[in-house]
Short mmCIF file of C-alpha atoms in Angstrom, two decimals:
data_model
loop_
_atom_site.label_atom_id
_atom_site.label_comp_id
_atom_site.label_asym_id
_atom_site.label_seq_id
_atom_site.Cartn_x
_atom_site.Cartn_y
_atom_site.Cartn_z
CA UNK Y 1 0.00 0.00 0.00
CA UNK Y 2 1.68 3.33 -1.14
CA UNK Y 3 2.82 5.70 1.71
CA UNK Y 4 1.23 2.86 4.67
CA UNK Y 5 3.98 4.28 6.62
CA UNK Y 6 1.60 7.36 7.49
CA UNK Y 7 -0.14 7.25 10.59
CA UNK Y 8 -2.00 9.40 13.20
CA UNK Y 9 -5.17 11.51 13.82
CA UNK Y 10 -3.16 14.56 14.87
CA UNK Y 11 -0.23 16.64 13.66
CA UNK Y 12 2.31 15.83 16.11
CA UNK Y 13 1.35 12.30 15.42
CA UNK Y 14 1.33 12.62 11.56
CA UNK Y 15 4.62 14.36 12.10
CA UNK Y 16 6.08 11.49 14.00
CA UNK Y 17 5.00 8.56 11.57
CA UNK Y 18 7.10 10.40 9.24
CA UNK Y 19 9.65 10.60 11.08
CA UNK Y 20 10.38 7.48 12.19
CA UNK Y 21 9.63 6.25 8.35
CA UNK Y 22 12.89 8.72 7.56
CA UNK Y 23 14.84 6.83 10.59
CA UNK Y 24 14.42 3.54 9.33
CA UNK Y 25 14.96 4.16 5.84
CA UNK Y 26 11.09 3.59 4.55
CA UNK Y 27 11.18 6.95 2.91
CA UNK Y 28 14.38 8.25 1.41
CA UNK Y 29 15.96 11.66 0.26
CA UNK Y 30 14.21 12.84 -2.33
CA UNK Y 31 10.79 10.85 -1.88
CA UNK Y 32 7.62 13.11 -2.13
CA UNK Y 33 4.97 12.78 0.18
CA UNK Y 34 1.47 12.43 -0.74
CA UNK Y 35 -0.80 15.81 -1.30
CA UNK Y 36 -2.00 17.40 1.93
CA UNK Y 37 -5.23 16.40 0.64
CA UNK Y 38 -4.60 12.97 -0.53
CA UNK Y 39 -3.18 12.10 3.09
CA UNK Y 40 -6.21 13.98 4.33
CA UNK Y 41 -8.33 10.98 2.74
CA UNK Y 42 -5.87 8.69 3.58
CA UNK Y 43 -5.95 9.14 6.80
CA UNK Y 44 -9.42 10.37 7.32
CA UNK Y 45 -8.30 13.59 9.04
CA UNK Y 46 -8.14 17.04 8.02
CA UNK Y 47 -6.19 18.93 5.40
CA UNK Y 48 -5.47 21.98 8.11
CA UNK Y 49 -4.09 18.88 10.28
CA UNK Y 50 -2.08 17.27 7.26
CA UNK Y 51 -0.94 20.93 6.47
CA UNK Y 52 0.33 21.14 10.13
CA UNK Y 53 2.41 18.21 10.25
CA UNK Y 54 3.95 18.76 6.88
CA UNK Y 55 4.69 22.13 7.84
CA UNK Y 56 6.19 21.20 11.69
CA UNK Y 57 8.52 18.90 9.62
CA UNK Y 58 9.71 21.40 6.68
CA UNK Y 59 10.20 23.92 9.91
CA UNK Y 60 12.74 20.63 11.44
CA UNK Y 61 14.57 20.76 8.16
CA UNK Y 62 13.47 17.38 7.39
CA UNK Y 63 10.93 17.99 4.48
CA UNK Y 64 11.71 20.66 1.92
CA UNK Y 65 9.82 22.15 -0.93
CA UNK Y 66 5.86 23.26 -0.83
CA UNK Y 67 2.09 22.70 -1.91
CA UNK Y 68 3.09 23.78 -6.00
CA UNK Y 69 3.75 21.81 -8.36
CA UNK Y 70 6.92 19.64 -6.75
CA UNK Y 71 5.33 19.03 -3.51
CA UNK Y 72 6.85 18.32 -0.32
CA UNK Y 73 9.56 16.33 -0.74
CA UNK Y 74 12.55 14.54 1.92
CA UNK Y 75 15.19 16.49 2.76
CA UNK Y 76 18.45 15.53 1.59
CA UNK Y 77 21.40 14.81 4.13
CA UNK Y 78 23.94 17.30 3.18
CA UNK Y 79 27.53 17.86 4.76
CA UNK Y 80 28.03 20.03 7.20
CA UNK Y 81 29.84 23.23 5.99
CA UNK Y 82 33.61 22.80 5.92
CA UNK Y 83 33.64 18.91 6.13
CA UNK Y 84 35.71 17.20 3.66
CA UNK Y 85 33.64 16.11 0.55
CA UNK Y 86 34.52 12.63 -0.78
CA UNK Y 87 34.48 13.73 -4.54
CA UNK Y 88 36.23 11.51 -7.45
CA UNK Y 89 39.80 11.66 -8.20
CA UNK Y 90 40.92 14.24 -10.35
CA UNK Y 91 37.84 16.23 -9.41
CA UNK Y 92 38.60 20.20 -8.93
CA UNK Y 93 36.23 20.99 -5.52
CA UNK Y 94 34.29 24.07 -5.72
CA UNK Y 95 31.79 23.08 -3.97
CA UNK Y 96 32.75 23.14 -0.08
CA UNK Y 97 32.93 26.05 1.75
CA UNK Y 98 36.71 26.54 2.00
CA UNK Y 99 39.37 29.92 1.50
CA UNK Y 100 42.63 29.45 -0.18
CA UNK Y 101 45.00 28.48 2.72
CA UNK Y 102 47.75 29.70 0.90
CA UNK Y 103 46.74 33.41 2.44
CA UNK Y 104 46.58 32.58 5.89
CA UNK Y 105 49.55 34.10 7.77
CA UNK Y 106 51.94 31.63 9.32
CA UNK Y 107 51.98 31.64 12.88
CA UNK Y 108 55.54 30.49 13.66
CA UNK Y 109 56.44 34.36 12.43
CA UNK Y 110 54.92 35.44 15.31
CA UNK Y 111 55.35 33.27 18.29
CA UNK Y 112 58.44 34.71 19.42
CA UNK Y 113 56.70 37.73 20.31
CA UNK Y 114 54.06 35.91 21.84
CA UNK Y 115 53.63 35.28 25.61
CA UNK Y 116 53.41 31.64 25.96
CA UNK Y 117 52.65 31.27 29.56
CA UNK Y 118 49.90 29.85 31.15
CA UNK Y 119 47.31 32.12 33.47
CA UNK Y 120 45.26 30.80 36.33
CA UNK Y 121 41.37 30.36 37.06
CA UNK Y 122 41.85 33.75 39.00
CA UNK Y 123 43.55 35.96 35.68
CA UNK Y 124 40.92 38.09 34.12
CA UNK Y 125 38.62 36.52 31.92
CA UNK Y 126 40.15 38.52 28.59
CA UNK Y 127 43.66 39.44 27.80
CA UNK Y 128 44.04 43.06 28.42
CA UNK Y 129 46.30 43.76 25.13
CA UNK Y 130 43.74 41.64 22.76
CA UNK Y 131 40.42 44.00 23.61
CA UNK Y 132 42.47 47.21 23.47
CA UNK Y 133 43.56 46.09 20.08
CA UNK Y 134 40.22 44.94 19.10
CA UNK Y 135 38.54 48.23 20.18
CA UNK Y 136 41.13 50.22 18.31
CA UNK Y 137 40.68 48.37 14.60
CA UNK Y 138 36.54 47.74 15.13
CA UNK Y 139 35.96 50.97 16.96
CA UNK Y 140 38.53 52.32 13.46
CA UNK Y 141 35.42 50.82 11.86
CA UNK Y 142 32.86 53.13 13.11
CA UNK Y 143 31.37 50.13 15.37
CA UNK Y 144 30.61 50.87 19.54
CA UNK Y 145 32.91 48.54 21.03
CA UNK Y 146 32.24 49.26 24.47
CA UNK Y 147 30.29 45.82 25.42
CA UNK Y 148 32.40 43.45 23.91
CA UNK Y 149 32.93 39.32 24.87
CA UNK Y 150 35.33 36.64 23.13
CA UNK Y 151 33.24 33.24 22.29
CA UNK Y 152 34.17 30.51 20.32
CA UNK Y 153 32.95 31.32 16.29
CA UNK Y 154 30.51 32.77 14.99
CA UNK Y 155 27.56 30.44 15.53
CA UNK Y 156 28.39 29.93 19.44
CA UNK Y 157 28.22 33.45 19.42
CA UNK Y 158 24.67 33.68 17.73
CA UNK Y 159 23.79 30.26 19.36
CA UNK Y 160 24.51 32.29 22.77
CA UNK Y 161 22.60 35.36 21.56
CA UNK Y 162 19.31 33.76 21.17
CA UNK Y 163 18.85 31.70 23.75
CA UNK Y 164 18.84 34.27 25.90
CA UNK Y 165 16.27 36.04 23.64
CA UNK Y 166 13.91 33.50 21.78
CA UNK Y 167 11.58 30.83 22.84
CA UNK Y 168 10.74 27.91 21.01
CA UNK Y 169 8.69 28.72 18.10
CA UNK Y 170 9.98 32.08 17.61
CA UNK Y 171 10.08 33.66 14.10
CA UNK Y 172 13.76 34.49 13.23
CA UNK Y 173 13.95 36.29 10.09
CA UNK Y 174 17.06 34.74 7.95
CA UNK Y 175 18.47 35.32 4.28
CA UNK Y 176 17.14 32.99 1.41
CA UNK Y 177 19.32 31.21 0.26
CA UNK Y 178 20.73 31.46 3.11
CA UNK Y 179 23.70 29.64 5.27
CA UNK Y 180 22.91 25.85 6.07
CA UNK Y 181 24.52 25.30 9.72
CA UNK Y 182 22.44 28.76 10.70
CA UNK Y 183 19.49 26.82 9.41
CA UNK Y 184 20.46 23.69 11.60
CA UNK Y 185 20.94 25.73 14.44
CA UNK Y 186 18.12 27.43 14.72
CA UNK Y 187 15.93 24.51 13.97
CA UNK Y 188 17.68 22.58 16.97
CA UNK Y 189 16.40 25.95 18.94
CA UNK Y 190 12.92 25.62 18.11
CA UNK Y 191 12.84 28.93 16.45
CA UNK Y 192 10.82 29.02 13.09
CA UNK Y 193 12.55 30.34 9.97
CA UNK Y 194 10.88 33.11 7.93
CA UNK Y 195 13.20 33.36 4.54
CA UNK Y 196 14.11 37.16 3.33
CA UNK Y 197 14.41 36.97 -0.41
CA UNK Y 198 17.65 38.11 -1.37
CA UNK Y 199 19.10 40.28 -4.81
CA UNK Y 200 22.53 41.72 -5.70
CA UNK Y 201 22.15 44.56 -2.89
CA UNK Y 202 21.14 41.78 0.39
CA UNK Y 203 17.49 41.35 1.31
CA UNK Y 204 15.31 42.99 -0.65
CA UNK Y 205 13.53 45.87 1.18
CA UNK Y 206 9.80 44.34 -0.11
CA UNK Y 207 10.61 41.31 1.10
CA UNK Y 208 11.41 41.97 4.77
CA UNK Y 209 8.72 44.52 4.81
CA UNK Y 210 6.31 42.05 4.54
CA UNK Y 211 8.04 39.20 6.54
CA UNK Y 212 7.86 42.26 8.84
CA UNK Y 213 4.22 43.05 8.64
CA UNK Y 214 3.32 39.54 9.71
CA UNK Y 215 4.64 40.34 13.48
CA UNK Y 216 6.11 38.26 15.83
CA UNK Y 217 9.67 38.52 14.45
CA UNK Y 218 12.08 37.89 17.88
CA UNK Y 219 15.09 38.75 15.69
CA UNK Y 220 16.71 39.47 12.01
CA UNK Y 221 20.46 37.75 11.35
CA UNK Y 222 22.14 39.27 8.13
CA UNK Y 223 25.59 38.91 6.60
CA UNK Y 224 26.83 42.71 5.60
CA UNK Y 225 29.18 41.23 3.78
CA UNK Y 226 30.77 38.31 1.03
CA UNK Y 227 27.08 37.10 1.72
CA UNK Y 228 27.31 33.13 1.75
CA UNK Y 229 26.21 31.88 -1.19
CA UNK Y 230 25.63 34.23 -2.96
CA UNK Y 231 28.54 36.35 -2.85
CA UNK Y 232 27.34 40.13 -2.29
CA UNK Y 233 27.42 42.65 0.07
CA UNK Y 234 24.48 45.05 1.39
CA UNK Y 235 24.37 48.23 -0.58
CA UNK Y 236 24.52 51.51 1.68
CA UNK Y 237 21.03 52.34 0.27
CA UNK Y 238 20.02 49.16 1.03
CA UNK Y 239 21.22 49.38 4.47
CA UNK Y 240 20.17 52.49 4.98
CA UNK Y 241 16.12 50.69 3.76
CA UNK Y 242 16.90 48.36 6.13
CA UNK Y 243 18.01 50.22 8.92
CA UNK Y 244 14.53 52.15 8.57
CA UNK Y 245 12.40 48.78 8.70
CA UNK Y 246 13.74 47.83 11.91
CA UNK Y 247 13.63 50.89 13.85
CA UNK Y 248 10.13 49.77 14.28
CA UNK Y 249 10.89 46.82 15.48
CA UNK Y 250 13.15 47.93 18.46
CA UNK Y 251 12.20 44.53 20.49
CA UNK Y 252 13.42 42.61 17.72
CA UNK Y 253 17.43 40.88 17.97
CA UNK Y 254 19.20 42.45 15.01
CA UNK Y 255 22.46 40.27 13.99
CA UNK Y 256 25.12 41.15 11.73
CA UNK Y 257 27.19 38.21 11.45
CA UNK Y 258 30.64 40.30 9.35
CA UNK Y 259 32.59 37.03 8.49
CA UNK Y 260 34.25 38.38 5.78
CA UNK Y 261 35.77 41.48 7.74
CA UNK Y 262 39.30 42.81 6.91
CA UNK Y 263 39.24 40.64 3.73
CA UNK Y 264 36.12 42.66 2.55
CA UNK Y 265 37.39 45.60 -0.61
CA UNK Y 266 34.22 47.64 0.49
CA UNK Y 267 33.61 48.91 3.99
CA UNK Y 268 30.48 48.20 6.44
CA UNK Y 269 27.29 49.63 4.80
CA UNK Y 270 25.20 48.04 7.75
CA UNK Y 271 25.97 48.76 11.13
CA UNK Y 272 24.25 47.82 13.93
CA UNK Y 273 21.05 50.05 14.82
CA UNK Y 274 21.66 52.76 17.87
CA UNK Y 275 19.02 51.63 20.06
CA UNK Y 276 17.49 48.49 21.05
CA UNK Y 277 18.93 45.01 21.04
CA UNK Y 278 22.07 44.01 18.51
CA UNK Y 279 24.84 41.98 18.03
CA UNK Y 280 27.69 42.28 15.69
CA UNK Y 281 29.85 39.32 14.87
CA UNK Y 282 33.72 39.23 13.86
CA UNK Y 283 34.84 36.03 13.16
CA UNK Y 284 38.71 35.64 12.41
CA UNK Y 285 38.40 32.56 10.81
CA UNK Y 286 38.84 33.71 7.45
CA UNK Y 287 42.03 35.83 7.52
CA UNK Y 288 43.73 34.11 10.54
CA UNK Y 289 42.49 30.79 10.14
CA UNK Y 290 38.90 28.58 11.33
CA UNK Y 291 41.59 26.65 13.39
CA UNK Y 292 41.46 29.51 15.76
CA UNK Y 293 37.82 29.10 16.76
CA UNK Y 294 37.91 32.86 18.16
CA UNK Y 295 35.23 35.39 17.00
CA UNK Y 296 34.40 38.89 18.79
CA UNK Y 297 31.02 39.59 19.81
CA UNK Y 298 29.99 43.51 19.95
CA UNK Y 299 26.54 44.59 21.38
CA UNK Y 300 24.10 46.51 23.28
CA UNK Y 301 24.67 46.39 27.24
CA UNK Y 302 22.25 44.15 27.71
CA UNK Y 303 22.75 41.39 25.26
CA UNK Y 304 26.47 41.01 25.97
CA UNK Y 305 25.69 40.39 29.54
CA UNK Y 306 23.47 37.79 29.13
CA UNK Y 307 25.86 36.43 26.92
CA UNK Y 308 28.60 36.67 29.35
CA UNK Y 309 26.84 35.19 31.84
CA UNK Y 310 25.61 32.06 30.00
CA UNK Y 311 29.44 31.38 29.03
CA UNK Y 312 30.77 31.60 32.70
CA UNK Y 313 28.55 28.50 33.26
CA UNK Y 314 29.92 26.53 30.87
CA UNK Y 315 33.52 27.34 28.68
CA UNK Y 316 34.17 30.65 31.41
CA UNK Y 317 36.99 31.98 29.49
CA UNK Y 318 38.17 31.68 25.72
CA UNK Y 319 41.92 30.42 25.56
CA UNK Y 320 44.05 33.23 26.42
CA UNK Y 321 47.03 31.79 24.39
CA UNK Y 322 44.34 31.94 21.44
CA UNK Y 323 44.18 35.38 21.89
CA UNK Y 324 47.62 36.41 22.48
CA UNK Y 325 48.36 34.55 19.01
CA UNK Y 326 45.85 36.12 17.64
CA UNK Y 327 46.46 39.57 18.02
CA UNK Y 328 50.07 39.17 17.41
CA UNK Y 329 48.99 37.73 14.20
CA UNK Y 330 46.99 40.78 13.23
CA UNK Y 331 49.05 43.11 14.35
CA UNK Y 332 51.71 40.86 11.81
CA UNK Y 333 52.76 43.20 9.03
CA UNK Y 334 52.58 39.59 6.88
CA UNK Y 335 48.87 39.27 8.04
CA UNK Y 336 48.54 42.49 6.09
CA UNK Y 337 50.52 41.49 3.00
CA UNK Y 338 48.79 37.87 2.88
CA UNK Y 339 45.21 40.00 3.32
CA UNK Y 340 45.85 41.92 0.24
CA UNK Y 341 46.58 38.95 -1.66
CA UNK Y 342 43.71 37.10 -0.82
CA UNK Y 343 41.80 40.77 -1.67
CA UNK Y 344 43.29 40.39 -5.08
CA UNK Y 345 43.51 36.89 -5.77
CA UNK Y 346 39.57 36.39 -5.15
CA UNK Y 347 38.65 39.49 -7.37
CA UNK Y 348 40.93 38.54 -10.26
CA UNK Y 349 39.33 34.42 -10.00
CA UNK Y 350 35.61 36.11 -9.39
CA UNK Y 351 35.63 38.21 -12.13
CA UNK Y 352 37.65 36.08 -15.02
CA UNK Y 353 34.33 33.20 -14.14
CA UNK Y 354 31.80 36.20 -13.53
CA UNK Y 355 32.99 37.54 -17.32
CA UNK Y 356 33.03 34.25 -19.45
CA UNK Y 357 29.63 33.67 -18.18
CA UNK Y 358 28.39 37.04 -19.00
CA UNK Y 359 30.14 36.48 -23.13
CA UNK Y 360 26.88 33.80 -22.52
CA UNK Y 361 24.62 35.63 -21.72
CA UNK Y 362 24.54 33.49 -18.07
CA UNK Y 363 23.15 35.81 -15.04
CA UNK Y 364 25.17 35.06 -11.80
CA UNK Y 365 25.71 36.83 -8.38
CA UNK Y 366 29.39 37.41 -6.52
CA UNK Y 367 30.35 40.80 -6.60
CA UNK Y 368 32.32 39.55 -3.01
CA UNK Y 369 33.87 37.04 -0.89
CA UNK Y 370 34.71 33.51 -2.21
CA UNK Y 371 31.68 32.09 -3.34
CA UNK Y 372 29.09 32.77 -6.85
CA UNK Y 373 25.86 31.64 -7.20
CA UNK Y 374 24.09 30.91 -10.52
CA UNK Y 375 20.35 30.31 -11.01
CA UNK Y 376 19.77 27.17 -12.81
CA UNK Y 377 16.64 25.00 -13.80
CA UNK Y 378 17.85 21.82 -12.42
CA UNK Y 379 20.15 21.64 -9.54
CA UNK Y 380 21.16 17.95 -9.68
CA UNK Y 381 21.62 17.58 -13.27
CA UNK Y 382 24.19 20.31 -13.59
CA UNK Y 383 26.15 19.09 -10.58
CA UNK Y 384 26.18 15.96 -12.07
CA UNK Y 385 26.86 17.18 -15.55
CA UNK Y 386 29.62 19.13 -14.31
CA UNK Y 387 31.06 16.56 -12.31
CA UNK Y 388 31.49 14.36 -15.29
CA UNK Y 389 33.85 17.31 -17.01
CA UNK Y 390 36.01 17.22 -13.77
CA UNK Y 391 34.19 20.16 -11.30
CA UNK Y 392 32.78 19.27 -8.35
CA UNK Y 393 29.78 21.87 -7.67
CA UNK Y 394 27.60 22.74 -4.92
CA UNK Y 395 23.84 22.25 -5.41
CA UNK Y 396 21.80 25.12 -4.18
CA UNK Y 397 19.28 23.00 -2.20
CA UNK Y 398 20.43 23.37 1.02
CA UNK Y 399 20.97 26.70 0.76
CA UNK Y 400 17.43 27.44 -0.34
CA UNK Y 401 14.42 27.69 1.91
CA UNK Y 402 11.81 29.33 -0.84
CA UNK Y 403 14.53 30.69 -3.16
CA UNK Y 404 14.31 29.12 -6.84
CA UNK Y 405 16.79 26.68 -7.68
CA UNK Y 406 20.77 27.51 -8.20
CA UNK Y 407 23.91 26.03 -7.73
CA UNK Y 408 26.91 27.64 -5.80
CA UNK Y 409 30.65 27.71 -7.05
CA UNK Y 410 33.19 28.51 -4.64
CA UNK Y 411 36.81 29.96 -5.53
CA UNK Y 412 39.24 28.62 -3.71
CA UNK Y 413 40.80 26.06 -5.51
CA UNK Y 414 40.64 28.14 -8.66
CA UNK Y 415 43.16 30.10 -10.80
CA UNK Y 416 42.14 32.99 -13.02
CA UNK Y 417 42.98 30.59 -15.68
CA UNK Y 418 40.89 27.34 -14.03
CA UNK Y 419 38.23 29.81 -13.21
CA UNK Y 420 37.48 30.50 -17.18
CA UNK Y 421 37.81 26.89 -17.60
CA UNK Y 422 35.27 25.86 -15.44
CA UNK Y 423 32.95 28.64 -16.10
CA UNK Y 424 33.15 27.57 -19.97
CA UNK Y 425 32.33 24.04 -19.39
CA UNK Y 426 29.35 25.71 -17.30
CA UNK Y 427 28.47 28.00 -19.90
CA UNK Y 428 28.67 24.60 -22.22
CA UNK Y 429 26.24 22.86 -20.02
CA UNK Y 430 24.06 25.41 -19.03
CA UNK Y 431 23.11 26.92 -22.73
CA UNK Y 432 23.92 22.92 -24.53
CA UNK Y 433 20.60 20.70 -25.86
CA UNK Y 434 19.51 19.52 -21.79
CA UNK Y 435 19.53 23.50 -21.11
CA UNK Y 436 19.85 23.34 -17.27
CA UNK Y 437 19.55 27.16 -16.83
CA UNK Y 438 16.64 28.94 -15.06
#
C-alpha cells in the first residue's frame, strides 16, 4: 500500500509517523509525500491537520519544498559546511565552503613575540592587550565597542545570543538562500525560519517589509558582507532601507554576522542600529584561520551580559594563548601582505568566471567574498553534468528555503585561468541541448 507508513489523527502524530519512516529508511531523500489532501483521505483527518504536520517537519529541516507543483519532498542529508567532501579523483572541488590556505599568515612568524605562559582560574577573563587592540581596529570601523565578549565562532556566538532572547517557536527572520549550519541551528532551537528573499544589494527591502508586517519577528540575522552563497554585500542604500524597517521593530534581535571582515574591498554599509537590542559578529576565521575558533562579539549592554553570563557557566573563558596569538597575528605586518593577496587573488578568480559567463549571456551573483551563485533549472543535473567534465559543484538546495533553484561555485581552488575553464564548461552545459539554466 503506497505511503502505509503514514499514521496518526493529529499533527504531532502525523509528524512522528514520518519521522520514524525517515529513521528507518522507509522513505528516502528525495521521496515526495502524498498531497495534503490525498493524506487527508488517507488518513481520514483534516487537510489543516495534514498541512500542520507537513509544515512542523519542513520547519525541522526534514521535508523541503511546498504545496506547488513539486510538492513536499525529503530532505536531503547534506555535509556540514567545511567537512571534507569525498568527490572523485581528479575532481577540482568548488563546492565546499573553504578559503585558499595559501593566504593565511603563518603563525611560527609570530610566536616569538608571543607570551606563551599559562594564566590561572583567578587571571581576568580577557587578555588586556587583545580588547584594546580589538577596540582600536573595530571601533577604526565606526562600530561601539564598548560591550564586547570573546566566544568561540561565529555560531556559538549567535547560538549564545538567542537563547537568551527566543523561545521555542519564535520567528527568526534569515536570508534565502541562506547559510545551512544557521538553518540547523536554529531549527535545533525551536525557532521558526521566515526566509528574506535576497538580490545583488542583500534582502530585498519588499521582502522583509512584509516578513515584517506579519509580526512576531524575535530577531533578524544578516551577513553585511561576502554574503554566503551568494557572494554580495548590502548596498549603503540598502542598508540604509533596512536600517529604517527595523527601527520599528526595536524589540526585535538584530544580527550582523561580518565574516568576511578585513578581507572585505568595500567597507560596512550596515551597522548595527543605535538603540534596542544588537549583536555584531567578527569572526577571524577567514584571515587568521577557522583553526582559531575565536570570533568577537559587539553589542548593546544588555545582550552582551546575558551572553557573558551564560558562558561563565559553561567554557568561562576563551583560551588566552588563542588570543595572544591572535592579536600578534593581526598586528603581523605579513597578516597584512597575505590579506591583500587574498583581496586580489579572489577578485581577479571572481571576475575572469563572472565575465566568461556574461560572453553567454549566463546571469550570476558574486560581486564579493569567495563564493558565486548561478540560477539554474535543475540543480542535480548540472552538478552531475559538471562533475562528469572534472568540477565538483555545490547544489543550491540546502541553501534554499523558498529561493528558486541555483547552484553555488566557490573559488578557492581556482586560478584565473581554471576559473574560465570551469565557467566555460558551465556556460557549455548550461546553454547545450539539456539547457539546465533557469
Amino acid at each position: 500500500m503506497p505511503h502505509s507508513y503514514l499514521h496518526g489523527e493529529t499533527a504531532a502524530d502525523i509528524a512522528a509517523s514520518i519521522e520514524r519512516a525517515v529513521r528507518l529508511e522507509h522513505v528516502l531523500p528525495g521521496d515526495r509525500l502524498p498531497s495534503v489532501r490525498d493524506a487527508g483521505e488517507l488518513l481520514g483527518v483534516s487537510r489543516n491537520t495534514v498541512a500542520a504536520a507537513y509544515g512542523r517537519l519542513r520547519d525541522a529541516g526534514l521535508l523541503i519544498g511546498g504545496p506547488g507543483r513539486g510538492g513536499m519532498r525529503i530532505a536531503r542529508v547534506h555535509p556540514f559546511e567545511g567537512r571534507a567532501l569525498e568527490l572523485p579523483s581528479g575532481a577540482c572541488d568548488l563546492a565546499s565552503g573553504n578559503i585558499d590556505s595559501a593566504f593565511l599568515p603563518r603563525l611560527e612568524h609570530v610566536l616569538t613575540d608571543v607570551d606563551l605562559r599559562s594564566s590561572g582560574y583567578d587571571a581576568e577573563s580577557d587578555d588586556p592587550g587583545f580588547v584594546a587592540l580589538l577596540r582600536e581596529r573595530l571601533g577604526f570601523e565606526g562600530l561601539d565597542t564598548r560591550h564586547l565578549c570573546l566566544l568561540s565562532g561565529a555560531l556559538d556566538a549567535i547560538e549564545r545570543a538567542l537563547r537568551t532572547h527566543i523561545r521555542p517557536g519564535a520567528y527568526v527572520l534569515v536570508e534565502d538562500p541562506g547559510f545551512p549550519p544557521l538553518f540547523d541551528l536554529l531549527r535545533s532551537l525551536g525557532a521558526r525560519l521566515k526566509p528574506m528573499p535576497m538580490d545583488g544589494e542583500g534582502p530585498t527591502v519588499e521582502g522583509v517589509a512584509a516578513e515584517l508586517r506579519g509580526g512576531g519577528a524575535a530577531a533578524v540575522i544578516l551577513t553585511p558582507r561576502a554574503q554566503n552563497p551568494m557572494g554580495v554585500d548590502i548596498s549603503p542604500a540598502r542598508a540604509r532601507a533596512l536600517t529604517t524597517l527595523f527601527a520599528d521593530h526595536p524589540d526585535m534581535l538584530v544580527i550582523l554576522d561580518d565574516h568576511w571582515g578585513p578581507l572585505s574591498e568595500h567597507s560596512l554599509a550596515m551597522l548595527p542600529p543605535r538603540h534596542g537590542r544588537w549583536l555584531f559578529i567578527r569572526s577571524v576565521s577567514k584571515f587568521l584561520g577557522p583553526d582559531f575558533r575565536l570570533a568577537i562579539a559587539l553589542g548593546d549592554e544588555v545582550t552582551i551580559d546575558r551572553i557573558r553570563r551564560q558562558h561563565a557557566l559553561g567554557p568561562r573563558w576563551v583560551s588566552r594563548l588563542l588570543q595572544r596569538m591572535a592579536g600578534a597575528l593581526w598586528q603581523s605586518p605579513e597578516t597584512e601582505q597575505q590579506m591583500e593577496k587574498a583581496r586580489f587573488a579572489y577578485r581577479e578568480r571572481r571576475k575572469a568566471f563572472l565575465a566568461t559567463l556574461a560572453e553567454h549571456d549566463i546571469p550570476a551573483m558574486g560581486t564579493s567574498g569567495v563564493h558565486i551563485w548561478v540560477p539554474v533549472r535543475r540543480e542535480a543535473e548540472l552538478v552531475q553534468a559538471m562533475l562528469g567534465l572534472g568540477w565538483a559543484l555545490q547544489a543550491g538546495e540546502p541553501f534554499r528555503i523558498d529561493s528558486p533553484p541555483a547552484v553555488r561555485i566557490g573559488l578557492a581552488n581556482l586560478t584565473v585561468d581554471s576559473a574560465r575553464k570551469a565557467a566555460q564548461d558551465l556556460a557549455q552545459c548550461l546553454t547545450g541541448p539539456r539547457r539546465f539554466l533557469s
